[in-house]
Short mmCIF file of C-alpha atoms in Angstrom, two decimals:
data_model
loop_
_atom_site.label_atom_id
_atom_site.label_comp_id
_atom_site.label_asym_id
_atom_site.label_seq_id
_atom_site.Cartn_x
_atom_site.Cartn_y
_atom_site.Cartn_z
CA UNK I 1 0.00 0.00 0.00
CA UNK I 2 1.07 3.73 -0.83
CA UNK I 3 1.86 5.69 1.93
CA UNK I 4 0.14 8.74 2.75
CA UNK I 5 3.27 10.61 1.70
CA UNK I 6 3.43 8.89 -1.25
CA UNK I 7 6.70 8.46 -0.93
CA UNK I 8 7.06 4.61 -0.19
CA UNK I 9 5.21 1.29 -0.54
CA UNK I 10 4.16 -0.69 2.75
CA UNK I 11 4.53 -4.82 2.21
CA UNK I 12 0.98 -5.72 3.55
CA UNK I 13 1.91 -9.25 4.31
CA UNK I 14 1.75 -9.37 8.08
CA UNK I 15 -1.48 -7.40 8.65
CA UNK I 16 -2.04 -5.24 10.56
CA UNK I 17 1.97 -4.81 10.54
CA UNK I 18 3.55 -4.28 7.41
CA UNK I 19 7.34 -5.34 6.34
CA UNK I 20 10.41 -3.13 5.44
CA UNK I 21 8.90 -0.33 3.15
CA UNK I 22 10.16 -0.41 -0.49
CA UNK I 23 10.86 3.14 -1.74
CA UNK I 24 8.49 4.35 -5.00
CA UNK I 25 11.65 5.66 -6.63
CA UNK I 26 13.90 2.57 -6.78
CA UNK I 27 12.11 -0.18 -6.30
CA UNK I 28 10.44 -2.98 -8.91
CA UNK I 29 6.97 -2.21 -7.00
CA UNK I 30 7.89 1.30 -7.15
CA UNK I 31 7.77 1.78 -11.07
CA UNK I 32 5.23 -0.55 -11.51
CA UNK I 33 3.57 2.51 -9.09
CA UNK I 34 4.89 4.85 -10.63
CA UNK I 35 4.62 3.97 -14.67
CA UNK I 36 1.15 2.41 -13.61
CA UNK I 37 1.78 -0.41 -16.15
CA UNK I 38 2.84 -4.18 -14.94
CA UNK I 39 6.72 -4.50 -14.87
CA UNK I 40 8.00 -7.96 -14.94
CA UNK I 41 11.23 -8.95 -13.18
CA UNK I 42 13.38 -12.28 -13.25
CA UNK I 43 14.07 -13.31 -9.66
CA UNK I 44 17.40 -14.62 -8.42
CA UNK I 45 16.10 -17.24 -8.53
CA UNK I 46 16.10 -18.85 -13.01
CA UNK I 47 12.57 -20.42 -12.36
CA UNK I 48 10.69 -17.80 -11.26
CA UNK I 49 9.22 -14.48 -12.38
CA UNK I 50 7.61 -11.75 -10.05
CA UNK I 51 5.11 -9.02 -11.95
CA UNK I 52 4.21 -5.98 -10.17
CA UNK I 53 1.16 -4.96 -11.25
CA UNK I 54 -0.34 -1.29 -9.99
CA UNK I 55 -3.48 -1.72 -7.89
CA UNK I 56 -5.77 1.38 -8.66
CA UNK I 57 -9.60 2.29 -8.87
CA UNK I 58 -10.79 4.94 -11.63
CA UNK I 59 -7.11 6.82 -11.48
CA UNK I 60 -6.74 6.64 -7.74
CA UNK I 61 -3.51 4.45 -7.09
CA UNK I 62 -3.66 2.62 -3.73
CA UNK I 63 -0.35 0.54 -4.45
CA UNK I 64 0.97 -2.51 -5.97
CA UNK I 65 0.76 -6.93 -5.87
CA UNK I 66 3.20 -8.67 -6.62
CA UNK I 67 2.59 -12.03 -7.76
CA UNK I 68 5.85 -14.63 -7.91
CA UNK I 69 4.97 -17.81 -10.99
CA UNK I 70 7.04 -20.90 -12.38
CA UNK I 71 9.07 -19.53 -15.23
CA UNK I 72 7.59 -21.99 -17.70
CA UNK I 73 4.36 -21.22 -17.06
CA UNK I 74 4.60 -17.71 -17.44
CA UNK I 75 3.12 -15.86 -20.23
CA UNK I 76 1.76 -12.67 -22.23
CA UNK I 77 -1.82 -13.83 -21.27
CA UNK I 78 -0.97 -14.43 -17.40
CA UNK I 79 0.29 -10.73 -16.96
CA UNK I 80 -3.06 -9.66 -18.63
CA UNK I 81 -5.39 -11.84 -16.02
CA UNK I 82 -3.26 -10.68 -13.34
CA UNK I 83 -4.10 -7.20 -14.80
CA UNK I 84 -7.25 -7.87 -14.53
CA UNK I 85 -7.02 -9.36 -10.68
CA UNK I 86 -5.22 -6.38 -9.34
CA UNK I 87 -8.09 -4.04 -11.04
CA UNK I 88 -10.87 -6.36 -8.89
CA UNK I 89 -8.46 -5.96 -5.95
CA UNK I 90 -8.55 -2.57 -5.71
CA UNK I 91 -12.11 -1.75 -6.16
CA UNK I 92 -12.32 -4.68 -3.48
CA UNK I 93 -9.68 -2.55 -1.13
CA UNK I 94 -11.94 0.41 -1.64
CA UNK I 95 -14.86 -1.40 -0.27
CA UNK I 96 -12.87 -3.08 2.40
CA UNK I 97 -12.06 0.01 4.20
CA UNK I 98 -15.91 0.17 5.01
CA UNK I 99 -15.33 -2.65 7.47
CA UNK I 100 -11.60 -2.86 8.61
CA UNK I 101 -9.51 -0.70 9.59
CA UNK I 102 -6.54 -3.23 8.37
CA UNK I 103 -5.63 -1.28 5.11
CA UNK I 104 -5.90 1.94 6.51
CA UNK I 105 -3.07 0.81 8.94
CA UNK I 106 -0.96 -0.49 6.23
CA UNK I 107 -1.00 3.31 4.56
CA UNK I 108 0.54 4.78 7.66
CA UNK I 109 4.78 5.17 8.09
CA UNK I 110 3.90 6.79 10.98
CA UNK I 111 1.03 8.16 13.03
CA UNK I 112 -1.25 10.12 11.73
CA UNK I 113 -2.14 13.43 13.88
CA UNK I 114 -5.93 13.85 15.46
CA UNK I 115 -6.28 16.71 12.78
CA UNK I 116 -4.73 14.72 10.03
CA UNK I 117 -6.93 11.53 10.58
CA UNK I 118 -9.88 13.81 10.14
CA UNK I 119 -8.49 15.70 6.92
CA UNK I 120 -7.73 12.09 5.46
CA UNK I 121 -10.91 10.54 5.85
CA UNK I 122 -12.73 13.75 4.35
CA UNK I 123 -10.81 13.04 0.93
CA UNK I 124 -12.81 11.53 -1.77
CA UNK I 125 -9.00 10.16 -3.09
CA UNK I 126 -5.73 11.81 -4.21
CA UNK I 127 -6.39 11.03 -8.57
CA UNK I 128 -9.20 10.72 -10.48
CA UNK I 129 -9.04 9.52 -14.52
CA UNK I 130 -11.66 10.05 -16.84
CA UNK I 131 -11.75 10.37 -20.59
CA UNK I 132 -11.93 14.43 -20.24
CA UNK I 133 -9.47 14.75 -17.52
CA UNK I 134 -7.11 13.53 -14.84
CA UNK I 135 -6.70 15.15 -12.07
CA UNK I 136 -3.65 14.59 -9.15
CA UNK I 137 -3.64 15.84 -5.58
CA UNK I 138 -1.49 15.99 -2.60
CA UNK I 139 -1.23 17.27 0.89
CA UNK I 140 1.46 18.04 3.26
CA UNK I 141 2.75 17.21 5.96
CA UNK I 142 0.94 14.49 5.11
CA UNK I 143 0.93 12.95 9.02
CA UNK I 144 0.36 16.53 10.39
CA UNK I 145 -2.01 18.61 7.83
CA UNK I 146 -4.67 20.56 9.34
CA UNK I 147 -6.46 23.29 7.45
CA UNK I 148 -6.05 22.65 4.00
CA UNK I 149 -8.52 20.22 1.82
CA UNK I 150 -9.39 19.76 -1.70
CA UNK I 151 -13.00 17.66 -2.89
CA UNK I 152 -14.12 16.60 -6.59
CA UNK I 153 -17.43 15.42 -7.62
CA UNK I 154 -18.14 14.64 -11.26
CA UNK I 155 -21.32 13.38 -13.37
CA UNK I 156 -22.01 12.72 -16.95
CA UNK I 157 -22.12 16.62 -17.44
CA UNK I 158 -19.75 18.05 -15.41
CA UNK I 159 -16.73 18.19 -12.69
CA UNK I 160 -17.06 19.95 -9.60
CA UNK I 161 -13.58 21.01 -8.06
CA UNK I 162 -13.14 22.45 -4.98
CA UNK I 163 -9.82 23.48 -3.06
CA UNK I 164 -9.77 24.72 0.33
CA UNK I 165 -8.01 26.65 3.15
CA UNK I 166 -9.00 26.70 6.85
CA UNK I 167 -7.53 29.35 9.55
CA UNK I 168 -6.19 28.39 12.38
CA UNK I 169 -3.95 25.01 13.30
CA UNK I 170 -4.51 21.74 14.74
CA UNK I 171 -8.20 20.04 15.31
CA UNK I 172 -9.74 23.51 15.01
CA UNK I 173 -8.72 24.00 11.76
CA UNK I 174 -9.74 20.63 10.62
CA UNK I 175 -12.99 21.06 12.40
CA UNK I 176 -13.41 24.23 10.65
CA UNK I 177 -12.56 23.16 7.32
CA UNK I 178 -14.94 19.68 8.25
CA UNK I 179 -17.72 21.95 8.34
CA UNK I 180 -16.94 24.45 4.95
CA UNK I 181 -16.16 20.69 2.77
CA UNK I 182 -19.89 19.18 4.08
CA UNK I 183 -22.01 22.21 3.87
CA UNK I 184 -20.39 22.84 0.06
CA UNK I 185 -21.56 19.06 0.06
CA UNK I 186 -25.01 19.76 1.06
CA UNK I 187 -25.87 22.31 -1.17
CA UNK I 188 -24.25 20.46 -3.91
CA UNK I 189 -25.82 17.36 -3.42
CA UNK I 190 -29.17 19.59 -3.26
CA UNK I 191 -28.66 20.36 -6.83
CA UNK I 192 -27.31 24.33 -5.81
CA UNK I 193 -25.41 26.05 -8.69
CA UNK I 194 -22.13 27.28 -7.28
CA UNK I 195 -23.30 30.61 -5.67
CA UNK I 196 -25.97 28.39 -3.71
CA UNK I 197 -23.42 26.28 -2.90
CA UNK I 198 -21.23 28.96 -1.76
CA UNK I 199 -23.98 31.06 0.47
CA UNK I 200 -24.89 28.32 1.91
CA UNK I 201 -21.85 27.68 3.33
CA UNK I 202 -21.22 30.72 4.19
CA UNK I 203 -24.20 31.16 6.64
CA UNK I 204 -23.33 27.71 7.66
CA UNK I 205 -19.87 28.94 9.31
CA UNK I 206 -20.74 32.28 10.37
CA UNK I 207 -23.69 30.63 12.10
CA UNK I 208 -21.37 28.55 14.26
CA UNK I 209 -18.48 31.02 14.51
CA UNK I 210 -20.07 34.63 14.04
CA UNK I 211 -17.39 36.13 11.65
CA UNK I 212 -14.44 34.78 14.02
CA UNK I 213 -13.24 32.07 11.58
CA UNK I 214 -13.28 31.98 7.82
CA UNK I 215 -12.46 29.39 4.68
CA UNK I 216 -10.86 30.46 1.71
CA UNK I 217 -12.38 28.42 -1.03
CA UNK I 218 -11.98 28.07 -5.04
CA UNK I 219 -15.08 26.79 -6.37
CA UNK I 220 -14.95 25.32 -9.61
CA UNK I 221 -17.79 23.66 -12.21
CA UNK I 222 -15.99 22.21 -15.34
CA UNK I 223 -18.88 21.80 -18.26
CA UNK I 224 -17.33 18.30 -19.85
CA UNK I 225 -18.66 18.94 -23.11
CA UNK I 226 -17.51 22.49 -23.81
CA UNK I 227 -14.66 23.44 -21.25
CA UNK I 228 -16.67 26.33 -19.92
CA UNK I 229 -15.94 26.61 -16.58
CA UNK I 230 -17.87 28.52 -13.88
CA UNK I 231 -15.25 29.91 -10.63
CA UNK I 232 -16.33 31.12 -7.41
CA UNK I 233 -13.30 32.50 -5.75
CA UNK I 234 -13.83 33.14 -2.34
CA UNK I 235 -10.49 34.11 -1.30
CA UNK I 236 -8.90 31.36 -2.82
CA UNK I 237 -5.75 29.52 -3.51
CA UNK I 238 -3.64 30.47 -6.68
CA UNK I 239 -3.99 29.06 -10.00
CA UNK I 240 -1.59 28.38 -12.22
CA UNK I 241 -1.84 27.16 -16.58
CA UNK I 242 0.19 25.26 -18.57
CA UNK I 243 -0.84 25.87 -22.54
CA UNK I 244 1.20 25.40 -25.05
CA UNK I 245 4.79 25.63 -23.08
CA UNK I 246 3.78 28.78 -21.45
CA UNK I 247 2.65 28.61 -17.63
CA UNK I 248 1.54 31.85 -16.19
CA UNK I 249 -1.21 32.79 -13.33
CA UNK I 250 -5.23 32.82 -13.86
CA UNK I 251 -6.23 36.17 -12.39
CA UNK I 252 -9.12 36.12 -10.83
CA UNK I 253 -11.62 38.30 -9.32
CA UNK I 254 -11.25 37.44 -5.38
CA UNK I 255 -14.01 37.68 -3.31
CA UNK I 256 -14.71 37.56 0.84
CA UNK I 257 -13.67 33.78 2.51
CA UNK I 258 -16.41 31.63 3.30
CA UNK I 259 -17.74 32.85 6.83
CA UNK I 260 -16.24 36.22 7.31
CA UNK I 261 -19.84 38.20 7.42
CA UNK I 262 -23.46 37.55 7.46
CA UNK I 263 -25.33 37.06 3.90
CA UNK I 264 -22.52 37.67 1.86
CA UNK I 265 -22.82 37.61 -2.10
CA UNK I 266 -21.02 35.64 -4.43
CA UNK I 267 -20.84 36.11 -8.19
CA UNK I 268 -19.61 33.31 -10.67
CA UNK I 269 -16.40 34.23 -12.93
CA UNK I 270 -16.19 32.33 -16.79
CA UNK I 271 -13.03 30.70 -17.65
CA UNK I 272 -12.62 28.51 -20.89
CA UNK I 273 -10.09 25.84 -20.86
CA UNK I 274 -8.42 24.26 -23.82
CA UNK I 275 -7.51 20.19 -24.79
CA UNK I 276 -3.99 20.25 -23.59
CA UNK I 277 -4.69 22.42 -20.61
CA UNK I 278 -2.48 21.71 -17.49
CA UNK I 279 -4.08 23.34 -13.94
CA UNK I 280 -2.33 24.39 -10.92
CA UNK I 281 -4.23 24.81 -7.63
CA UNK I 282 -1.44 26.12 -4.78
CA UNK I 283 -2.65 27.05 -1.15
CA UNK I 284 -0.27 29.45 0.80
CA UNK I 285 1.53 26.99 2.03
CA UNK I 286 3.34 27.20 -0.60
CA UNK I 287 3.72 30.56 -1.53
CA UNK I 288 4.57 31.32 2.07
CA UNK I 289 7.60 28.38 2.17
CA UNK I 290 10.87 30.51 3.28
CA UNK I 291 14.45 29.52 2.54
CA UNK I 292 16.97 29.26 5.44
CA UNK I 293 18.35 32.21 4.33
CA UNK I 294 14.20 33.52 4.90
CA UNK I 295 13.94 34.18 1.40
CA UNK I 296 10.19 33.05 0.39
CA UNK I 297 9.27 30.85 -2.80
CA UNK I 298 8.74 33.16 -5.40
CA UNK I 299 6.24 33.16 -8.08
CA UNK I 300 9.23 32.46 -10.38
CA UNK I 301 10.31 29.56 -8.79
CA UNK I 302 6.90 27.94 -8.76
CA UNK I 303 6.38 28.39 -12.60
CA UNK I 304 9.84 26.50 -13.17
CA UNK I 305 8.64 23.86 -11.08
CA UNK I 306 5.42 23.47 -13.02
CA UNK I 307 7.80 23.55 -16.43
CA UNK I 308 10.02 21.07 -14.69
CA UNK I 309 7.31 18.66 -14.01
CA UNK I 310 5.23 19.05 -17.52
CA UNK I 311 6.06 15.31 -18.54
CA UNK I 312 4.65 14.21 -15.40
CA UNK I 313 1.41 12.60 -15.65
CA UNK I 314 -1.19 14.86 -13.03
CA UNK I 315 -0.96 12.05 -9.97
CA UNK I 316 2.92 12.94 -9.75
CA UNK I 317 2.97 16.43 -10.64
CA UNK I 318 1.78 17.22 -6.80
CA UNK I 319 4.56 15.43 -4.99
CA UNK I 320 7.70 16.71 -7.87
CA UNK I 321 6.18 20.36 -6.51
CA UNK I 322 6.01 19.71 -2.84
CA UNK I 323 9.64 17.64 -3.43
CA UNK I 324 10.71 20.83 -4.69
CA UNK I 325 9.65 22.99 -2.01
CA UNK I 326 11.43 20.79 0.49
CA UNK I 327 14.84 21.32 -1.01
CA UNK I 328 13.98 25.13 -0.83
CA UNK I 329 13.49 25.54 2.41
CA UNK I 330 16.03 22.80 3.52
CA UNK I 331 14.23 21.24 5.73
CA UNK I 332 12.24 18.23 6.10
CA UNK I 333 9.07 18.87 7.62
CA UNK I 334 6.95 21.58 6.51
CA UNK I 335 5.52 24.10 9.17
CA UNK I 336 2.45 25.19 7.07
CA UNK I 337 -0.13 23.15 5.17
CA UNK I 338 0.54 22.66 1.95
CA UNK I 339 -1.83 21.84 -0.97
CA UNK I 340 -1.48 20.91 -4.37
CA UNK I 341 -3.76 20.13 -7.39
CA UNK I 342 -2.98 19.33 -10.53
CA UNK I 343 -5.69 18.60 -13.68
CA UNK I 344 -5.06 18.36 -16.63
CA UNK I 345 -7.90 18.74 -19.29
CA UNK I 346 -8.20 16.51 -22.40
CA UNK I 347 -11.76 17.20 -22.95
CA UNK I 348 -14.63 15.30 -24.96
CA UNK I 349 -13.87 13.61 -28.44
CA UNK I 350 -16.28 14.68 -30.78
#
């Protein structure tokens, strides 16, 4: 299983212990991960092979099995009914979690943080593949994050993204935040357009914290068909586009946080994106990352690392930024919640 870092691969075979981790970067399990396609291996051993297949549900990549055969029985047609076993095995992983909390132990390097457990389980995944898009997502520090959350919801019409920042640290950020994600989830689920959504959530946290804490929240609605896309921005995170080689910021039109004052009014913004279109959704957490020298990330910086990582399908684009970030500031850990989204728009054929 993939870590919540993402940065190494838990053996699962002595539930609910795992075995030494295997790194993602330089390990056979790791780029089957990382390729998401099967790579076969000869073991030391001349009469036996091992495949690593990726285990994944629409996009979402939850790790890798491994499955050791004979030599001479091994063939073309096995790897593509083991292809087919690890597909079942995720989707059965997914529904496994329901029950146990076996798998969700095998994720963990370390332990998770009160505020981080909650954050986690509020995630509807960290990719997402469908013929119009694929989107990529990751949080960090991912044992210690607090405030900041992202949420997708899609349908045969559109996508519904939505990236969030809470105030404050610890639980009562991620309560906070807990309450902005489900009352945009409400109104959603209500069939609200994205100022209903928005108002509603509004009144829903200045109800329970009377203008003392707010959410900064980027509402987006992606029309699959066309590319028209609606924004709320409600003191949001940045955005960032790739098209055609060239990545420079989407202005937008920012408007009060989520909670700040009673009955506030939102107004939609129209954005058209293109087939080829690469998205960047950055919280502060990024911008605000300081050298040791206490020089702070500069806008600069962050469009190189979006250049840098262009060949990078959207699930790795997330963690190539954040690893970047951590060699600027030369440390580690990460004293501020940071988000990052990547999608990347192929829209509909036809």
């Amino acid at each position: 299983m993939a870590d919540y870092a993402m940065t190494i691969l838990q053996p699962v075979d002595a539930l609910p212990y795992t075995a030494v981790p295997l790194s993602v970067h330089s390990s056979a399990s790791g780029r089957a991960f990382g390729a998401q396609q099967p790579y076969i291996r000869s073991d030391d051993c001349p009469d036996s092979v091992t495949a690593h297949l990726p285990v994944s549900v629409r996009g979402d990549r939850l790790g890798v099995l491994a499955v050791t055969v004979p030599a001479d029985v091994y063939s073309e047609d096995m790897v593509n009914q083991l292809v087919d076993v690890a597909e079942v095995l995720g989707h059965e992983i997914v529904v496994a979690e329901r029950d146990t909390d076996l798998y969700l132990q095998a994720r963990r390097a370390e332990r998770l943080t009160l505020a981080a457990e909650m954050q986690w389980q509020l995630l509807p995944g960290r990719s997402c593949t469908r013929p119009e898009y694929e989107l990529g997502a990751q949080l960090e520090p991912a044992y210690a994050i607090h405030g900041d959350n992202f949420d997708w919801s899609t349908s045969g019409q559109d996508l519904t993204l939505t990236v969030s920042n809470g105030m404050g640290e610890g639980i009562e950020a991620a309560l906070l935040t807990n309450l902005a994600v489900n009352a945009l989830r409400n109104a959603r689920r209500a069939g609200l357009d994205l100022v209903g959504q928005a108002c509603l959530a509004d009144q829903a946290i200045y109800g329970q914290h009377r203008g003392a804490a707010h959410v900064s929240v980027l509402l987006l609605r992606f029309d699959l068909a066309t590319g028209e896309v609606q924004i709320v921005d409600a003191g949001s995170p940045k955005v960032w586009r790739l098209r055609d080689g060239v990545v420079e910021p989407v202005e937008l039109e920012a408007q009060l946080p989520l909670g700040m004052f009673e009955d506030t009014v939102y107004t939609v913004q129209n954005l058209t994106v293109e087939r080829g279109d690469r998205l960047l959704f950055v919280s502060d957490g990024v911008y605000d990352v300081a050298s040791p020298a206490g020089e702070r990330y500069s806008e600069r910086a962050l469009a190189r690392a979006v250049t840098n990582s262009r060949l990078l399908p959207p699930s790795q684009v997330p963690r190539a930024v954040l690893r970047e970030l951590t060699g600027y500031r030369g440390e580690p850990q990460s004293q501020d919640d940071a988000m990052v989204v990547c999608l990347d728009w192929r829209g509909r054929q036809g």
